[in-house]
Amino acid sequence: MSHTYEYPRPAVTVDCVVFGLDEEDLKVLLIQRGVEPYQGRWALPGGFVRMDESLEDAARRELEEEAGLRTSHLEQLYTFGSPDRDPRGRVITVAYFALVKLSQHHLQASTDAREAAWFSVWDTPKLAFDHADVLSTALQRLKGKVRYQPIGFELLPPKFTLSQLQRLYETVLERELDKRNFRKKILAMDLLEELDEVEQDVSHRAARLYRFDHKKYKQLEKAGFNFEL
Amino acid sequence: MSHTYEYPRPAVTVDCVVFGLDEEDLKVLLIQRGVEPYQGRWALPGGFVRMDESLEDAARRELEEEAGLRTSHLEQLYTFGSPDRDPRGRVITVAYFALVKLSQHHLQASTDAREAAWFSVWDTPKLAFDHADVLSTALQRLKGKVRYQPIGFELLPPKFTLSQLQRLYETVLERELDKRNFRKKILAMDLLEELDEVEQDVSHRAARLYRFDHKKYKQLEKAGFNFEL
């Protein structure tokens, strides 16, 4: 079956930049391409939009098909449409962006992907298409977001230490922060609930655990979070 | 001539939300459609992307063709792709966003547009397609921007009074601001250059004119403007 149009049409794809945080680093989800072009090269998960699905539904479907990952919240990042960005011809891609808790996601490659894996955002293999640009745009967005949205909730486990939270900010912003100043600012926001629990199974002195106050968190998000460091 | 593909493809358009500010109000540029669908209805200027041009080039071309407006700076807003947003079939549109000085633009309709005109953003006619959603997304973006980018430079004439600047913020934010507080905050940013000139041809007491300090403006934009009111 073929499809004929009066004027030439571009193909439209979606691509997903999924960030997760582990003990060491900020990670991005990549898949290894099983088909041409760029067969064997690592890329962002994504694929062609079907005629009867929304762009966001397409992104969600591709994430599940290519990496076995389900995520509720996807945010549109940017649409990349340089005429020469794909060797197959004109392909316009709508990029999406998600933050997930790394520990909750077991990856499983399928369909067009050979393999799916987490890579440090600072040390990815050479990527297919213009995916290095897409990733870099997503990192810029993430850096911007930490200044006006309380993003920790999406990346950290439900209970965390202040050191973990500080490391998140340091990792995303790529610079060290003063510990005392950081704690003062974050606690002043009244965003965290101090728990009657400390870390388990650590060799150093166990630190206090905190969790996000969901109600306060939503209020801050709505009112316009402002966290200048 | 026709174009045949193995899989069905959506058509891709660009649409432009251009904001300008006049003495009274925040305005948006609309064109009256000269062709079906929605013939005679007002819409955002836009049209189909050609195979050999970038998305931004397409937006710039359509603005000039449909409204005779040239603008250097266009920012991508959002891509709208609901399967049923266009009665002609699947059409995905990449929306762009621009701020212009109203006084400098003489409009001239051509190609598919019967007419081009500025409308108050708070009082537009019924729009074609999902353009009311596109406009509302652009207004949200504009409201967000005034908090972290010094946008006045793009919307105001080169020399302006503090009252004009305050009215810009009030119009975009849809609320009244305290005059003394506003002046204190904006002057503290050291963003404005006070001129040895006052308004001409006004019936009330002529107010001092200011202009933006371009160098300072660029620094603030880079460093992350923060203008909480």
Short mmCIF file of C-alpha atoms in Angstrom, two decimals:
data_model
loop_
_atom_site.label_atom_id
_atom_site.label_comp_id
_atom_site.label_asym_id
_atom_site.label_seq_id
_atom_site.Cartn_x
_atom_site.Cartn_y
_atom_site.Cartn_z
CA MET A 1 0.00 0.00 0.00
CA SER A 2 1.25 3.47 -0.81
CA HIS A 3 0.15 7.01 -0.07
CA THR A 4 0.05 9.79 -2.62
CA TYR A 5 -0.13 13.54 -2.03
CA GLU A 6 -0.26 16.58 -4.29
CA TYR A 7 2.71 18.23 -2.54
CA PRO A 8 5.76 16.55 -1.01
CA ARG A 9 5.49 15.92 2.74
CA PRO A 10 8.12 15.48 5.42
CA ALA A 11 8.08 12.46 7.70
CA VAL A 12 7.46 13.27 11.37
CA THR A 13 9.06 11.47 14.31
CA VAL A 14 9.22 11.91 18.07
CA ASP A 15 12.37 11.48 20.17
CA CYS A 16 12.62 11.25 23.95
CA VAL A 17 15.26 12.58 26.31
CA VAL A 18 14.75 10.73 29.60
CA PHE A 19 16.93 11.80 32.52
CA GLY A 20 17.49 9.78 35.69
CA LEU A 21 19.79 10.26 38.67
CA ASP A 22 21.78 7.48 40.31
CA GLU A 23 24.34 7.47 43.13
CA GLU A 24 27.00 8.89 40.91
CA ASP A 25 25.63 10.85 38.07
CA LEU A 26 22.90 12.30 35.89
CA LYS A 27 21.99 9.65 33.32
CA VAL A 28 20.23 9.70 29.97
CA LEU A 29 18.39 6.77 28.39
CA LEU A 30 19.78 5.63 25.04
CA ILE A 31 18.96 2.77 22.70
CA GLN A 32 21.21 1.05 20.22
CA ARG A 33 19.72 1.20 16.74
CA GLY A 34 18.93 -2.17 15.16
CA VAL A 35 18.12 -0.78 11.70
CA GLU A 36 19.57 1.63 9.14
CA PRO A 37 20.36 4.49 9.06
CA TYR A 38 23.00 4.56 11.80
CA GLN A 39 22.54 0.84 12.52
CA GLY A 40 24.48 -0.08 15.67
CA ARG A 41 24.83 3.58 16.73
CA TRP A 42 23.33 4.77 20.02
CA ALA A 43 20.40 7.18 19.80
CA LEU A 44 17.55 8.68 21.76
CA PRO A 45 14.51 6.39 21.79
CA GLY A 46 11.91 7.50 19.26
CA GLY A 47 10.19 6.76 15.98
CA PHE A 48 7.53 7.72 13.46
CA VAL A 49 4.27 9.29 14.56
CA ARG A 50 1.18 7.31 13.54
CA MET A 51 -1.63 9.15 11.80
CA ASP A 52 -4.16 8.54 14.56
CA GLU A 53 -2.11 9.28 17.67
CA SER A 54 -1.12 12.56 19.32
CA LEU A 55 2.56 13.53 19.45
CA GLU A 56 2.75 12.81 23.16
CA ASP A 57 1.08 9.42 22.74
CA ALA A 58 3.64 8.60 20.06
CA ALA A 59 6.49 9.52 22.41
CA ARG A 60 5.01 7.41 25.20
CA ARG A 61 4.50 4.43 22.85
CA GLU A 62 8.05 4.61 21.48
CA LEU A 63 9.54 4.76 24.98
CA GLU A 64 7.68 1.64 25.94
CA GLU A 65 8.41 -0.22 22.69
CA GLU A 66 12.09 0.63 22.51
CA ALA A 67 13.09 0.65 26.16
CA GLY A 68 10.23 -0.96 28.12
CA LEU A 69 9.88 2.31 30.04
CA ARG A 70 6.54 3.75 31.08
CA THR A 71 6.37 7.30 32.28
CA SER A 72 3.36 9.40 33.12
CA HIS A 73 4.82 12.84 32.64
CA LEU A 74 6.36 13.91 29.33
CA GLU A 75 7.03 17.54 28.47
CA GLN A 76 7.55 18.83 24.95
CA LEU A 77 11.11 20.09 24.53
CA TYR A 78 11.64 21.44 21.00
CA THR A 79 11.02 20.54 17.37
CA PHE A 80 14.08 19.94 15.21
CA GLY A 81 13.56 20.39 11.49
CA SER A 82 16.79 21.14 9.60
CA PRO A 83 16.27 19.94 6.04
CA ASP A 84 19.40 17.75 6.20
CA ARG A 85 19.15 16.22 9.67
CA ASP A 86 18.23 12.72 8.42
CA PRO A 87 19.89 10.84 5.53
CA ARG A 88 16.50 9.33 4.57
CA GLY A 89 15.16 12.73 3.48
CA ARG A 90 13.15 15.40 5.21
CA VAL A 91 12.30 14.20 8.71
CA ILE A 92 11.04 16.63 11.35
CA THR A 93 11.30 15.41 14.93
CA VAL A 94 9.36 16.63 17.96
CA ALA A 95 11.53 16.03 21.04
CA TYR A 96 10.08 15.21 24.47
CA PHE A 97 11.68 15.37 27.85
CA ALA A 98 11.09 13.34 31.03
CA LEU A 99 12.57 13.02 34.51
CA VAL A 100 12.33 9.60 36.16
CA LYS A 101 13.48 7.83 39.31
CA LEU A 102 16.19 5.59 37.97
CA SER A 103 15.73 2.84 40.55
CA GLN A 104 12.14 2.19 39.51
CA HIS A 105 12.86 1.44 35.88
CA HIS A 106 14.10 -1.85 34.55
CA LEU A 107 14.94 -1.39 30.89
CA GLN A 108 13.95 -3.79 28.17
CA ALA A 109 14.82 -3.22 24.52
CA SER A 110 12.50 -4.32 21.76
CA THR A 111 11.22 -3.52 18.20
CA ASP A 112 13.85 -1.45 16.36
CA ALA A 113 16.26 -1.25 19.28
CA ARG A 114 18.94 -3.84 20.02
CA GLU A 115 19.63 -2.63 23.49
CA ALA A 116 18.58 0.07 25.92
CA ALA A 117 20.86 1.51 28.62
CA TRP A 118 21.56 4.49 30.88
CA PHE A 119 24.62 6.62 30.11
CA SER A 120 26.19 9.47 32.00
CA VAL A 121 25.05 12.66 30.25
CA TRP A 122 28.67 13.86 30.36
CA ASP A 123 30.02 10.76 28.65
CA THR A 124 27.72 9.42 25.95
CA PRO A 125 28.84 7.45 22.89
CA LYS A 126 28.66 9.21 19.50
CA LEU A 127 24.96 9.64 18.81
CA ALA A 128 22.92 9.10 15.61
CA PHE A 129 21.30 11.96 13.64
CA ASP A 130 21.39 15.35 15.44
CA HIS A 131 20.68 13.66 18.77
CA ALA A 132 23.72 15.28 20.40
CA ASP A 133 22.01 18.66 19.74
CA VAL A 134 18.72 17.36 21.10
CA LEU A 135 20.45 16.12 24.27
CA SER A 136 22.28 19.40 24.69
CA THR A 137 19.01 21.36 24.33
CA ALA A 138 17.44 19.11 26.99
CA LEU A 139 20.34 19.71 29.38
CA GLN A 140 19.97 23.46 28.93
CA ARG A 141 16.26 23.16 29.68
CA LEU A 142 17.00 21.09 32.80
CA LYS A 143 19.48 23.70 34.04
CA GLY A 144 16.91 26.41 33.49
CA LYS A 145 14.20 24.39 35.22
CA VAL A 146 16.04 23.84 38.51
CA ARG A 147 15.99 27.61 38.98
CA TYR A 148 12.23 27.99 38.74
CA GLN A 149 10.76 24.55 39.36
CA PRO A 150 11.32 22.19 42.29
CA ILE A 151 12.43 19.25 40.14
CA GLY A 152 13.98 17.15 42.91
CA PHE A 153 10.73 15.37 43.53
CA GLU A 154 10.89 13.71 40.13
CA LEU A 155 14.52 12.60 40.27
CA LEU A 156 15.10 11.56 43.89
CA PRO A 157 13.78 8.52 45.82
CA PRO A 158 10.82 9.29 48.13
CA LYS A 159 13.13 9.63 51.15
CA PHE A 160 16.47 11.34 50.71
CA THR A 161 19.21 13.15 52.60
CA LEU A 162 20.07 16.82 52.17
CA SER A 163 23.40 15.68 50.69
CA GLN A 164 21.56 13.76 47.98
CA LEU A 165 19.47 16.82 47.19
CA GLN A 166 22.54 19.05 47.07
CA ARG A 167 24.32 16.58 44.79
CA LEU A 168 21.35 16.70 42.42
CA TYR A 169 21.66 20.48 42.12
CA GLU A 170 25.44 20.26 41.78
CA THR A 171 25.18 17.63 39.06
CA VAL A 172 22.59 19.48 37.03
CA LEU A 173 24.25 22.89 37.43
CA GLU A 174 27.77 21.49 36.95
CA ARG A 175 29.24 23.41 39.87
CA GLU A 176 29.90 22.92 43.56
CA LEU A 177 27.60 24.61 46.05
CA ASP A 178 28.34 25.82 49.53
CA LYS A 179 26.80 23.27 51.91
CA ARG A 180 25.67 25.68 54.62
CA ASN A 181 24.20 28.17 52.18
CA PHE A 182 22.40 25.45 50.24
CA ARG A 183 20.79 24.00 53.37
CA LYS A 184 19.75 27.40 54.62
CA LYS A 185 18.05 28.28 51.35
CA ILE A 186 16.32 24.98 50.76
CA LEU A 187 15.05 24.70 54.35
CA ALA A 188 13.79 28.29 54.26
CA MET A 189 11.46 27.30 51.43
CA ASP A 190 9.59 25.04 53.81
CA LEU A 191 9.39 22.50 51.02
CA LEU A 192 10.85 19.54 52.93
CA GLU A 193 9.40 17.41 55.67
CA GLU A 194 11.98 16.20 58.18
CA LEU A 195 11.42 12.52 59.02
CA ASP A 196 12.09 10.58 62.22
CA GLU A 197 14.39 8.33 60.22
CA VAL A 198 18.03 8.21 59.24
CA GLU A 199 19.88 6.47 56.42
CA GLN A 200 20.34 2.68 56.72
CA ASP A 201 23.43 0.59 55.96
CA VAL A 202 25.93 3.39 55.54
CA SER A 203 29.50 3.33 56.79
CA HIS A 204 29.58 7.05 57.69
CA ARG A 205 27.38 8.65 60.33
CA ALA A 206 23.79 8.09 59.16
CA ALA A 207 22.17 11.31 57.94
CA ARG A 208 18.62 12.50 58.52
CA LEU A 209 16.05 11.59 55.86
CA TYR A 210 13.63 14.09 54.36
CA ARG A 211 10.74 13.92 51.97
CA PHE A 212 9.00 16.52 49.83
CA ASP A 213 5.87 18.09 51.22
CA HIS A 214 3.58 17.42 48.23
CA LYS A 215 1.08 20.11 49.06
CA LYS A 216 3.73 22.77 49.56
CA TYR A 217 5.51 21.53 46.46
CA LYS A 218 2.43 22.01 44.29
CA GLN A 219 1.86 25.47 45.75
CA LEU A 220 5.43 26.50 44.97
CA GLU A 221 5.21 25.12 41.46
CA LYS A 222 2.04 27.11 40.84
CA ALA A 223 3.21 30.32 42.49
CA GLY A 224 6.48 30.33 40.55
CA PHE A 225 9.39 28.64 42.31
CA ASN A 226 12.46 30.81 42.58
CA PHE A 227 15.61 29.08 43.74
CA GLU A 228 18.59 31.23 42.92
CA LEU A 229 21.77 29.62 44.25
CA MET B 1 2.97 16.09 -10.12
CA SER B 2 2.29 13.88 -7.12
CA HIS B 3 4.35 12.40 -4.32
CA THR B 4 4.07 8.83 -3.15
CA TYR B 5 5.28 7.33 0.12
CA GLU B 6 5.20 3.84 1.64
CA TYR B 7 3.59 5.07 4.86
CA PRO B 8 1.06 7.89 5.28
CA ARG B 9 2.58 11.23 6.24
CA PRO B 10 1.16 14.25 8.01
CA ALA B 11 1.40 17.70 6.45
CA VAL B 12 3.53 20.16 8.43
CA THR B 13 2.81 23.87 8.80
CA VAL B 14 4.20 26.76 10.81
CA ASP B 15 2.08 29.41 12.54
CA CYS B 16 3.25 32.70 14.03
CA VAL B 17 2.08 34.53 17.12
CA VAL B 18 3.39 38.09 16.80
CA PHE B 19 2.78 40.42 19.74
CA GLY B 20 3.04 44.19 19.63
CA LEU B 21 2.21 46.90 22.15
CA ASP B 22 0.44 50.16 21.31
CA GLU B 23 -0.77 53.05 23.47
CA GLU B 24 -3.71 51.05 24.71
CA ASP B 25 -3.12 47.39 24.63
CA LEU B 26 -1.18 44.24 23.85
CA LYS B 27 -1.93 43.31 20.25
CA VAL B 28 -1.63 40.15 18.19
CA LEU B 29 -1.23 39.99 14.43
CA LEU B 30 -4.01 38.11 12.60
CA ILE B 31 -4.79 37.50 8.95
CA GLN B 32 -8.16 36.87 7.36
CA ARG B 33 -8.12 33.60 5.45
CA GLY B 34 -8.77 33.90 1.72
CA VAL B 35 -9.05 30.14 1.09
CA GLU B 36 -10.80 27.11 2.55
CA PRO B 37 -10.91 25.70 5.17
CA TYR B 38 -12.20 28.50 7.38
CA GLN B 39 -12.35 30.95 4.46
CA GLY B 40 -13.10 34.44 5.76
CA ARG B 41 -12.19 33.48 9.34
CA TRP B 42 -9.31 35.23 11.14
CA ALA B 43 -6.22 33.13 11.91
CA LEU B 44 -2.57 33.33 12.89
CA PRO B 45 -0.34 33.89 9.85
CA GLY B 46 1.27 30.64 8.71
CA GLY B 47 1.40 27.95 6.06
CA PHE B 48 3.03 24.79 4.77
CA VAL B 49 6.73 24.14 5.28
CA ARG B 50 8.67 23.66 2.04
CA MET B 51 10.94 20.64 1.76
CA ASP B 52 14.14 22.67 1.46
CA GLU B 53 13.65 25.31 4.15
CA SER B 54 14.10 25.17 7.92
CA LEU B 55 11.06 25.58 10.17
CA GLU B 56 12.15 29.05 11.22
CA ASP B 57 12.74 30.11 7.61
CA ALA B 58 9.23 28.91 6.77
CA ALA B 59 7.78 30.98 9.61
CA ARG B 60 9.71 34.06 8.49
CA ARG B 61 8.61 33.57 4.86
CA GLU B 62 4.93 33.14 5.77
CA LEU B 63 4.97 36.26 7.94
CA GLU B 64 6.31 38.27 5.07
CA GLU B 65 4.01 36.73 2.45
CA GLU B 66 0.82 36.94 4.48
CA ALA B 67 1.33 40.17 6.41
CA GLY B 68 4.28 41.98 4.82
CA LEU B 69 6.06 41.79 8.18
CA ARG B 70 9.77 41.14 8.53
CA THR B 71 11.17 40.23 11.90
CA SER B 72 14.65 39.14 12.83
CA HIS B 73 13.91 37.28 16.02
CA LEU B 74 11.52 34.34 16.09
CA GLU B 75 11.38 31.90 18.97
CA GLN B 76 9.86 28.44 18.75
CA LEU B 77 6.78 28.22 20.96
CA TYR B 78 5.27 24.74 20.81
CA THR B 79 4.23 22.08 18.29
CA PHE B 80 0.53 21.29 18.07
CA GLY B 81 -0.31 17.86 16.70
CA SER B 82 -3.76 16.64 17.73
CA PRO B 83 -4.93 14.21 15.03
CA ASP B 84 -8.16 16.18 14.50
CA ARG B 85 -6.96 19.79 14.63
CA ASP B 86 -7.40 20.40 10.87
CA PRO B 87 -10.40 19.37 8.72
CA ARG B 88 -8.06 18.62 5.77
CA GLY B 89 -6.52 15.65 7.59
CA ARG B 90 -3.45 15.24 9.76
CA VAL B 91 -1.62 18.55 9.92
CA ILE B 92 1.04 19.18 12.55
CA THR B 93 1.93 22.81 13.16
CA VAL B 94 5.08 24.24 14.69
CA ALA B 95 4.19 27.55 16.33
CA TYR B 96 6.62 30.48 16.55
CA PHE B 97 6.51 33.54 18.69
CA ALA B 98 7.80 37.10 18.15
CA LEU B 99 7.72 40.46 19.91
CA VAL B 100 7.83 43.55 17.71
CA LYS B 101 7.59 47.33 18.00
CA LEU B 102 4.14 47.99 16.63
CA SER B 103 4.91 51.45 15.27
CA GLN B 104 7.60 50.14 12.94
CA HIS B 105 5.41 47.70 11.08
CA HIS B 106 3.09 48.60 8.28
CA LEU B 107 1.02 45.53 7.45
CA GLN B 108 0.32 44.32 3.94
CA ALA B 109 -1.73 41.23 3.21
CA SER B 110 -0.91 39.02 0.25
CA THR B 111 -0.97 35.39 -1.05
CA ASP B 112 -3.58 33.35 0.87
CA ALA B 113 -4.59 36.20 3.18
CA ARG B 114 -7.28 38.76 2.38
CA GLU B 115 -6.30 41.12 5.10
CA ALA B 116 -3.83 41.49 7.97
CA ALA B 117 -4.52 43.47 11.14
CA TRP B 118 -3.63 43.91 14.80
CA PHE B 119 -6.21 42.84 17.40
CA SER B 120 -6.25 43.25 21.15
CA VAL B 121 -5.17 39.88 22.60
CA TRP B 122 -8.10 40.13 25.04
CA ASP B 123 -10.65 40.64 22.28
CA THR B 124 -9.94 38.63 19.14
CA PRO B 125 -12.55 37.40 16.68
CA LYS B 126 -13.29 33.64 16.64
CA LEU B 127 -10.12 32.03 15.26
CA ALA B 128 -9.66 29.25 12.69
CA PHE B 129 -8.31 25.78 13.60
CA ASP B 130 -6.95 25.48 17.18
CA HIS B 131 -5.42 28.96 16.92
CA ALA B 132 -7.17 30.11 20.10
CA ASP B 133 -5.14 27.43 21.95
CA VAL B 134 -1.95 28.51 20.19
CA LEU B 135 -2.56 32.14 21.17
CA SER B 136 -3.32 31.17 24.75
CA THR B 137 -0.09 29.13 24.94
CA ALA B 138 1.84 32.14 23.62
CA LEU B 139 0.28 34.45 26.22
CA GLN B 140 1.28 32.02 28.97
CA ARG B 141 4.83 31.98 27.61
CA LEU B 142 4.91 35.78 27.51
CA LYS B 143 3.73 35.99 31.14
CA GLY B 144 6.44 33.55 32.15
CA LYS B 145 9.09 35.44 30.19
CA VAL B 146 8.57 38.82 31.81
CA ARG B 147 9.65 37.23 35.07
CA TYR B 148 13.02 36.03 33.84
CA GLN B 149 13.80 38.00 30.69
CA PRO B 150 13.90 41.76 30.18
CA ILE B 151 11.42 41.78 27.30
CA GLY B 152 10.59 45.49 27.35
CA PHE B 153 13.36 46.25 24.88
CA GLU B 154 11.54 44.34 22.17
CA LEU B 155 8.08 45.84 22.70
CA LEU B 156 8.72 49.49 23.58
CA PRO B 157 9.94 52.36 21.38
CA PRO B 158 13.66 53.22 21.80
CA LYS B 159 12.84 56.04 24.26
CA PHE B 160 10.05 55.53 26.77
CA THR B 161 8.73 56.74 30.12
CA LEU B 162 8.63 54.65 33.29
CA SER B 163 4.83 54.76 33.03
CA GLN B 164 4.99 53.13 29.61
CA LEU B 165 7.27 50.42 30.98
CA GLN B 166 4.97 49.83 33.95
CA ARG B 167 1.96 49.63 31.65
CA LEU B 168 3.73 46.97 29.61
CA TYR B 169 4.18 44.80 32.72
CA GLU B 170 0.62 45.47 33.86
CA THR B 171 -0.78 44.57 30.44
CA VAL B 172 1.17 41.34 30.11
CA LEU B 173 0.62 40.26 33.72
CA GLU B 174 -3.04 41.38 33.73
CA ARG B 175 -2.79 43.09 37.10
CA GLU B 176 -2.08 46.51 38.52
CA LEU B 177 1.31 47.18 40.04
CA ASP B 178 2.25 49.57 42.78
CA LYS B 179 3.96 52.53 41.09
CA ARG B 180 6.57 53.25 43.78
CA ASN B 181 7.50 49.62 44.22
CA PHE B 182 7.75 49.05 40.47
CA ARG B 183 10.06 52.04 39.96
CA LYS B 184 12.26 51.06 42.88
CA LYS B 185 12.71 47.54 41.56
CA ILE B 186 13.29 48.41 37.94
CA LEU B 187 15.75 51.21 38.72
CA ALA B 188 17.65 48.99 41.15
CA MET B 189 18.42 46.65 38.25
CA ASP B 190 20.50 49.39 36.65
CA LEU B 191 19.03 48.37 33.33
CA LEU B 192 17.79 51.80 32.28
CA GLU B 193 19.64 54.85 31.11
CA GLU B 194 18.04 58.14 32.17
CA LEU B 195 18.03 60.64 29.29
CA ASP B 196 18.21 64.44 29.31
CA GLU B 197 14.88 64.47 27.51
CA VAL B 198 11.22 64.53 28.39
CA GLU B 199 8.09 63.53 26.51
CA GLN B 200 6.93 65.88 23.73
CA ASP B 201 3.42 67.04 22.90
CA VAL B 202 1.64 65.78 25.97
CA SER B 203 -1.11 67.63 27.83
CA HIS B 204 0.02 66.45 31.29
CA ARG B 205 3.40 67.26 32.85
CA ALA B 206 6.02 65.77 30.49
CA ALA B 207 7.72 62.75 32.00
CA ARG B 208 11.39 61.83 31.83
CA LEU B 209 12.46 59.52 29.00
CA TYR B 210 14.62 56.45 29.47
CA ARG B 211 16.23 53.94 27.21
CA PHE B 212 17.56 50.43 27.78
CA ASP B 213 21.26 50.06 28.44
CA HIS B 214 22.00 47.46 25.76
CA LYS B 215 25.17 46.18 27.36
CA LYS B 216 23.60 45.77 30.78
CA TYR B 217 20.53 44.27 29.16
CA LYS B 218 22.58 41.56 27.44
CA GLN B 219 24.43 40.83 30.69
CA LEU B 220 21.16 40.43 32.59
CA GLU B 221 19.71 38.21 29.91
CA LYS B 222 22.76 35.95 30.06
CA ALA B 223 23.07 35.89 33.83
CA GLY B 224 19.40 35.01 34.31
CA PHE B 225 17.12 37.98 34.75
CA ASN B 226 14.93 37.77 37.81
CA PHE B 227 12.17 40.33 38.09
CA GLU B 228 9.67 39.20 40.70
CA LEU B 229 6.97 41.81 41.16
#
